[in-house]
PDB file of C-alpha atoms in Angstrom:
ATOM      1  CA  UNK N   1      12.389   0.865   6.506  1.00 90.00           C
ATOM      2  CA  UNK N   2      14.788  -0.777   8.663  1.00 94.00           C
ATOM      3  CA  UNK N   3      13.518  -3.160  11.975  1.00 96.00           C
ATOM      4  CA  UNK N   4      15.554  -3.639  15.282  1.00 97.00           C
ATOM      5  CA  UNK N   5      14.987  -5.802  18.364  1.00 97.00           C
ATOM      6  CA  UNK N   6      16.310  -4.892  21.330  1.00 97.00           C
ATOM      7  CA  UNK N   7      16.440  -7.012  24.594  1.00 97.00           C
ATOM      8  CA  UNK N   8      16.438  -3.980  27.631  1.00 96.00           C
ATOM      9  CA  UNK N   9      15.848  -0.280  28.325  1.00 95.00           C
ATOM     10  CA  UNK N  10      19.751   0.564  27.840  1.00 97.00           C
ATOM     11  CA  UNK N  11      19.914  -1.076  24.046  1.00 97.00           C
ATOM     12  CA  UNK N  12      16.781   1.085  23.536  1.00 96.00           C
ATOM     13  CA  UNK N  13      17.978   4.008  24.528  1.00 96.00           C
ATOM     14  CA  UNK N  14      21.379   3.444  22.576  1.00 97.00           C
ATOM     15  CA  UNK N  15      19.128   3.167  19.544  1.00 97.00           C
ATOM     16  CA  UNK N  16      17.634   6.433  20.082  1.00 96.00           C
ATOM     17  CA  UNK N  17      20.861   7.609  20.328  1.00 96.00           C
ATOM     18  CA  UNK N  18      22.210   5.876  17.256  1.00 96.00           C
ATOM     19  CA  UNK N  19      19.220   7.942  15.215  1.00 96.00           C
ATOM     20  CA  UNK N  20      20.037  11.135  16.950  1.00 96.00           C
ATOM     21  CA  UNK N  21      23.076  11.412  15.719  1.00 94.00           C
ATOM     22  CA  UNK N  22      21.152  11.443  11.978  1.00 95.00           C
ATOM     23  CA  UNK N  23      18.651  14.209  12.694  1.00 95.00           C
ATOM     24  CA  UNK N  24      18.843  17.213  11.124  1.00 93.00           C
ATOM     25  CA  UNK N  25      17.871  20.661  13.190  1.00 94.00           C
ATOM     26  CA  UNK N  26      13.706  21.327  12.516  1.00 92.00           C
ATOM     27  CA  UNK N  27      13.259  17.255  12.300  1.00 94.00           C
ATOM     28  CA  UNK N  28      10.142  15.420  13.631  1.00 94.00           C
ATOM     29  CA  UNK N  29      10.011  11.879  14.768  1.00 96.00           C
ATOM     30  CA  UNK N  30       6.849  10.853  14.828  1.00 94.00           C
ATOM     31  CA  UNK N  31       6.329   7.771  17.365  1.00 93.00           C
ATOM     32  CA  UNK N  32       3.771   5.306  17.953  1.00 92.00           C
ATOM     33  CA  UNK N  33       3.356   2.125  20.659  1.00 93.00           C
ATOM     34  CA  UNK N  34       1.287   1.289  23.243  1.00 89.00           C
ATOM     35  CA  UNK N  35       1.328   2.423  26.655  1.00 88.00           C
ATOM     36  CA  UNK N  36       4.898   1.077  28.186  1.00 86.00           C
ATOM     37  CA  UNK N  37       6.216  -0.013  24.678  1.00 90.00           C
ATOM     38  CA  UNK N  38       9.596   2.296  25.012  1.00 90.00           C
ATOM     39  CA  UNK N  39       8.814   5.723  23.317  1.00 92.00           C
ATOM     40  CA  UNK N  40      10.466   7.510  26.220  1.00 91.00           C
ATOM     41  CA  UNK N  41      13.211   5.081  26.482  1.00 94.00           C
ATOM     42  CA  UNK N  42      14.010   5.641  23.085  1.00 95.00           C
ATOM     43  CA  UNK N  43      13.528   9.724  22.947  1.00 94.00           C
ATOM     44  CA  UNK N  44      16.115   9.251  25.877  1.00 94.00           C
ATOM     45  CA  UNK N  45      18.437   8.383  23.664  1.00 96.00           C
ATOM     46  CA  UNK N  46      17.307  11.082  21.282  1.00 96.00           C
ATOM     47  CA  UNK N  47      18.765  13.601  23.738  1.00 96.00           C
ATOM     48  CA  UNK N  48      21.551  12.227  24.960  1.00 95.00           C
ATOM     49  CA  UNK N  49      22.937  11.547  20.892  1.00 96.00           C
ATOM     50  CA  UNK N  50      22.262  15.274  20.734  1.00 96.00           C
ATOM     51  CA  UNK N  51      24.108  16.271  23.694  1.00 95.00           C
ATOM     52  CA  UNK N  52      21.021  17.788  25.298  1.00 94.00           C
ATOM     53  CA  UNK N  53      22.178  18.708  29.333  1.00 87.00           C
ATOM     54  CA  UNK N  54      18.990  18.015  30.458  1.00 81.00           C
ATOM     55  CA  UNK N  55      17.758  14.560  31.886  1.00 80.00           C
ATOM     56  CA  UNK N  56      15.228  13.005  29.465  1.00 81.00           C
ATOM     57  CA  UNK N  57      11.432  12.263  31.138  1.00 78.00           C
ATOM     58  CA  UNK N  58       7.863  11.650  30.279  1.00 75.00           C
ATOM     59  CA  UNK N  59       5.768  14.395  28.854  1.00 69.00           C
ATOM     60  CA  UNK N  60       3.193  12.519  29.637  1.00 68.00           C
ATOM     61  CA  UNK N  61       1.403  15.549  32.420  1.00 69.00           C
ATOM     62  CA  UNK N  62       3.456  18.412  30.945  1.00 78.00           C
ATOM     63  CA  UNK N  63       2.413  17.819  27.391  1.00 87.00           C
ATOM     64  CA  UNK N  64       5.702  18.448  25.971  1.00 90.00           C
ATOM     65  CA  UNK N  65       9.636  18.903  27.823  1.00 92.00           C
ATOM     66  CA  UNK N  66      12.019  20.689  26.302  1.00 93.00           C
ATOM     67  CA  UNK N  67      15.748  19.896  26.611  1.00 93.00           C
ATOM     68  CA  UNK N  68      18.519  22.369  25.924  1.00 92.00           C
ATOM     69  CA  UNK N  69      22.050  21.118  23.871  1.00 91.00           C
ATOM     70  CA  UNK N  70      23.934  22.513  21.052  1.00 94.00           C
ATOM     71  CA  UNK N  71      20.323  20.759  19.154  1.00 95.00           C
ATOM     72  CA  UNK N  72      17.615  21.534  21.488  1.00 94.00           C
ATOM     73  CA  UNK N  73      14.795  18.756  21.762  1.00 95.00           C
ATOM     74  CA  UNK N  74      10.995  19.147  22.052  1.00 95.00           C
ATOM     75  CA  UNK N  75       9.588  16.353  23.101  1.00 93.00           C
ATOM     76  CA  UNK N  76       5.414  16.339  23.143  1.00 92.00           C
ATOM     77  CA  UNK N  77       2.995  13.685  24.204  1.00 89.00           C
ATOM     78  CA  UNK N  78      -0.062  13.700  22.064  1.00 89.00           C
ATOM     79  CA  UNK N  79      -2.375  11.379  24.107  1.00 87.00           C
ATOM     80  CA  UNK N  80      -4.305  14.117  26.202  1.00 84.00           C
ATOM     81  CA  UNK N  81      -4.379  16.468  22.864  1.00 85.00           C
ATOM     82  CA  UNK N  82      -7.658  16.466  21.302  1.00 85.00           C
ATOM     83  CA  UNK N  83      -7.615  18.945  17.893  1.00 87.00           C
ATOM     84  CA  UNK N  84      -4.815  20.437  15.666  1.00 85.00           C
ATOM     85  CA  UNK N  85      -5.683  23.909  17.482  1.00 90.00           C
ATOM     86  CA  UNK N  86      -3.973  22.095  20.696  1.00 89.00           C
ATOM     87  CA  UNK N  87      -0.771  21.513  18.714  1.00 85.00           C
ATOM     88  CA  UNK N  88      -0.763  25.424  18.138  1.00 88.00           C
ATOM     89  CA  UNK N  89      -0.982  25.832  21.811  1.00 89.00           C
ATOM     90  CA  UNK N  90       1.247  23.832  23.075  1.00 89.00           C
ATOM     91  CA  UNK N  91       3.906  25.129  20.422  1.00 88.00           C
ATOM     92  CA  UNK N  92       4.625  22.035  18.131  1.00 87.00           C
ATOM     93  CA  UNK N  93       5.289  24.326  15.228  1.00 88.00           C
ATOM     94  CA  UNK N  94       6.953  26.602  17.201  1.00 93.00           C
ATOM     95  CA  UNK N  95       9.752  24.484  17.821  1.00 93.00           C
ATOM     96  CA  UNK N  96       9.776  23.036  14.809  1.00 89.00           C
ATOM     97  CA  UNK N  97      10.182  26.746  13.158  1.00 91.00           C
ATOM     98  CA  UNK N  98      13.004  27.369  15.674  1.00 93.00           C
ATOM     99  CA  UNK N  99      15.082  24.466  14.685  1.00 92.00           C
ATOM    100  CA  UNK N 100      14.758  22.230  17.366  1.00 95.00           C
ATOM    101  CA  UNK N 101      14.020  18.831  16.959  1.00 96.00           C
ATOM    102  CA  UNK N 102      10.801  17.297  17.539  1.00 95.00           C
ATOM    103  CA  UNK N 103       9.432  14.234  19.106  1.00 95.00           C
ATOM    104  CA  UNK N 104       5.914  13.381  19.204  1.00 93.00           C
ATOM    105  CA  UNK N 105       4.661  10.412  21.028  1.00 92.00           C
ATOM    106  CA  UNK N 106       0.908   8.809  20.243  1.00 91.00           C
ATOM    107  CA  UNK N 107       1.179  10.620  17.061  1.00 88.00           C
ATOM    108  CA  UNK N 108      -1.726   7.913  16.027  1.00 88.00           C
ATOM    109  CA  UNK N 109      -4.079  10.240  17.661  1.00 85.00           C
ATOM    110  CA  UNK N 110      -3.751  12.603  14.615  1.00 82.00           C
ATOM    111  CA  UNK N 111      -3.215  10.858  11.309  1.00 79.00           C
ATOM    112  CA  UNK N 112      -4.830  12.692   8.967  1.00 80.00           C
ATOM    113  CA  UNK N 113      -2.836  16.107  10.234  1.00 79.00           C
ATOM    114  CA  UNK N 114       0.990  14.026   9.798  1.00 78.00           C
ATOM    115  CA  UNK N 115      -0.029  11.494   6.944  1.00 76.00           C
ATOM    116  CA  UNK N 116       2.157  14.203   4.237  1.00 72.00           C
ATOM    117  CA  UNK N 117       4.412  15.514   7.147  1.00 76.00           C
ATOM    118  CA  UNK N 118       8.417  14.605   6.066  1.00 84.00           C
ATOM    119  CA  UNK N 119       9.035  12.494   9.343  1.00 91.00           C
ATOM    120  CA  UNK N 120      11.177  10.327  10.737  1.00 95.00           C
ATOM    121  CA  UNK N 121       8.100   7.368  11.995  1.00 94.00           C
ATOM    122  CA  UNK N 122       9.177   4.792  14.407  1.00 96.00           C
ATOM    123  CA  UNK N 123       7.492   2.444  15.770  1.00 96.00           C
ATOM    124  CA  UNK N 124       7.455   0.030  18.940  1.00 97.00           C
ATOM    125  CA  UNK N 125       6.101  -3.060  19.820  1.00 96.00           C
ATOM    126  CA  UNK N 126       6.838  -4.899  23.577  1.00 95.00           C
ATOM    127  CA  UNK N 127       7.568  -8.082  22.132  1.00 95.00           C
ATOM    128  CA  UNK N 128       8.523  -9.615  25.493  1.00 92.00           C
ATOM    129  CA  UNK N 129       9.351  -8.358  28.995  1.00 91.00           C
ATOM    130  CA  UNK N 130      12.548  -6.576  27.958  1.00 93.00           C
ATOM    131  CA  UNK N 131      12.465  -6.719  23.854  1.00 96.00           C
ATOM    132  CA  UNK N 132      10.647  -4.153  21.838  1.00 97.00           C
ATOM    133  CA  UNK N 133      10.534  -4.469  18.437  1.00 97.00           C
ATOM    134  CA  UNK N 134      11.390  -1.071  16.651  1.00 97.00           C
ATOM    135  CA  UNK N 135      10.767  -0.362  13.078  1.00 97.00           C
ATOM    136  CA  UNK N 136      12.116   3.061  11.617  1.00 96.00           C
ATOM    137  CA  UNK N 137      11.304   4.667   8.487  1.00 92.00           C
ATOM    138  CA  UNK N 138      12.346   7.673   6.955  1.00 88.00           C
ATOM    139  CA  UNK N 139      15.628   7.518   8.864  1.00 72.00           C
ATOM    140  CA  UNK N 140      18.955   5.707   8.337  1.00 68.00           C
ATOM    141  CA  UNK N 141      21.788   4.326  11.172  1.00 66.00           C
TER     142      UNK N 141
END
């Protein structure tokens, strides 16, 4: 487990990009944080380290965006999801299956399901204005 602090959007989106750059293809990143802690910010960086040509947003209405690269990106917002059968819908496994990499915002909302999942888990707390706190395990920078 390894803990960061960062001090604006831009150091947490280099951070996401920092971990991108140790994800493998089929990965999932499981995130959690409250409403405005950084997720985004951070999955940003996710697909910019992974040279995805698409511009990074919220998934929050969508459920999940998908971002194209030499990795592709899935990125999914969990908080409107109610059961596992919802996941299957939306294609979580789909992507994973397919190589792509895997976000997952409020993954809180289904512990039991990811408790055993191999994951990359970050977390982030707004410790301040600017500064999030960001503690990642299962990964290395």
């Amino acid at each position: 487990m390894a803990v960061y602090t960062t001090h604006s959007k831009r150091e947490t989106v280099a951070l996401g990009e920092r971990l991108a750059k140790t994800l493998a293809p089929g990965c999932l990143v499981l995130f959690t944080g409250g409403l405005g802690a950084g997720k985004t910010a951070f999955c940003e960086g996710i697909a910019r380290g992974l040279g995805c040509t698409d511009e990074a947003a919220s998934p929050t209405f969508a459920i999940v965006n998908y971002y194209r690269g030499p990795q592709p990106f899935a990125h999914f917002d969990l908080y409107r999801l109610q059961t596992p059968a919802d996941l299957d819908v939306a294609g979580f496994y789909d992507y994973l299956d397919e190589g792509a990499v895997v976000a997952a915002e409020w993954s809180e909302r289904f512990p039991g399901l990811f408790a055993g999942e191999a994951a990359v888990r970050v977390s982030i707390e707004a410790t301040g204005e600017n500064e999030r706190r960001i503690t990642i395990e299962g990964g290395a920078l």
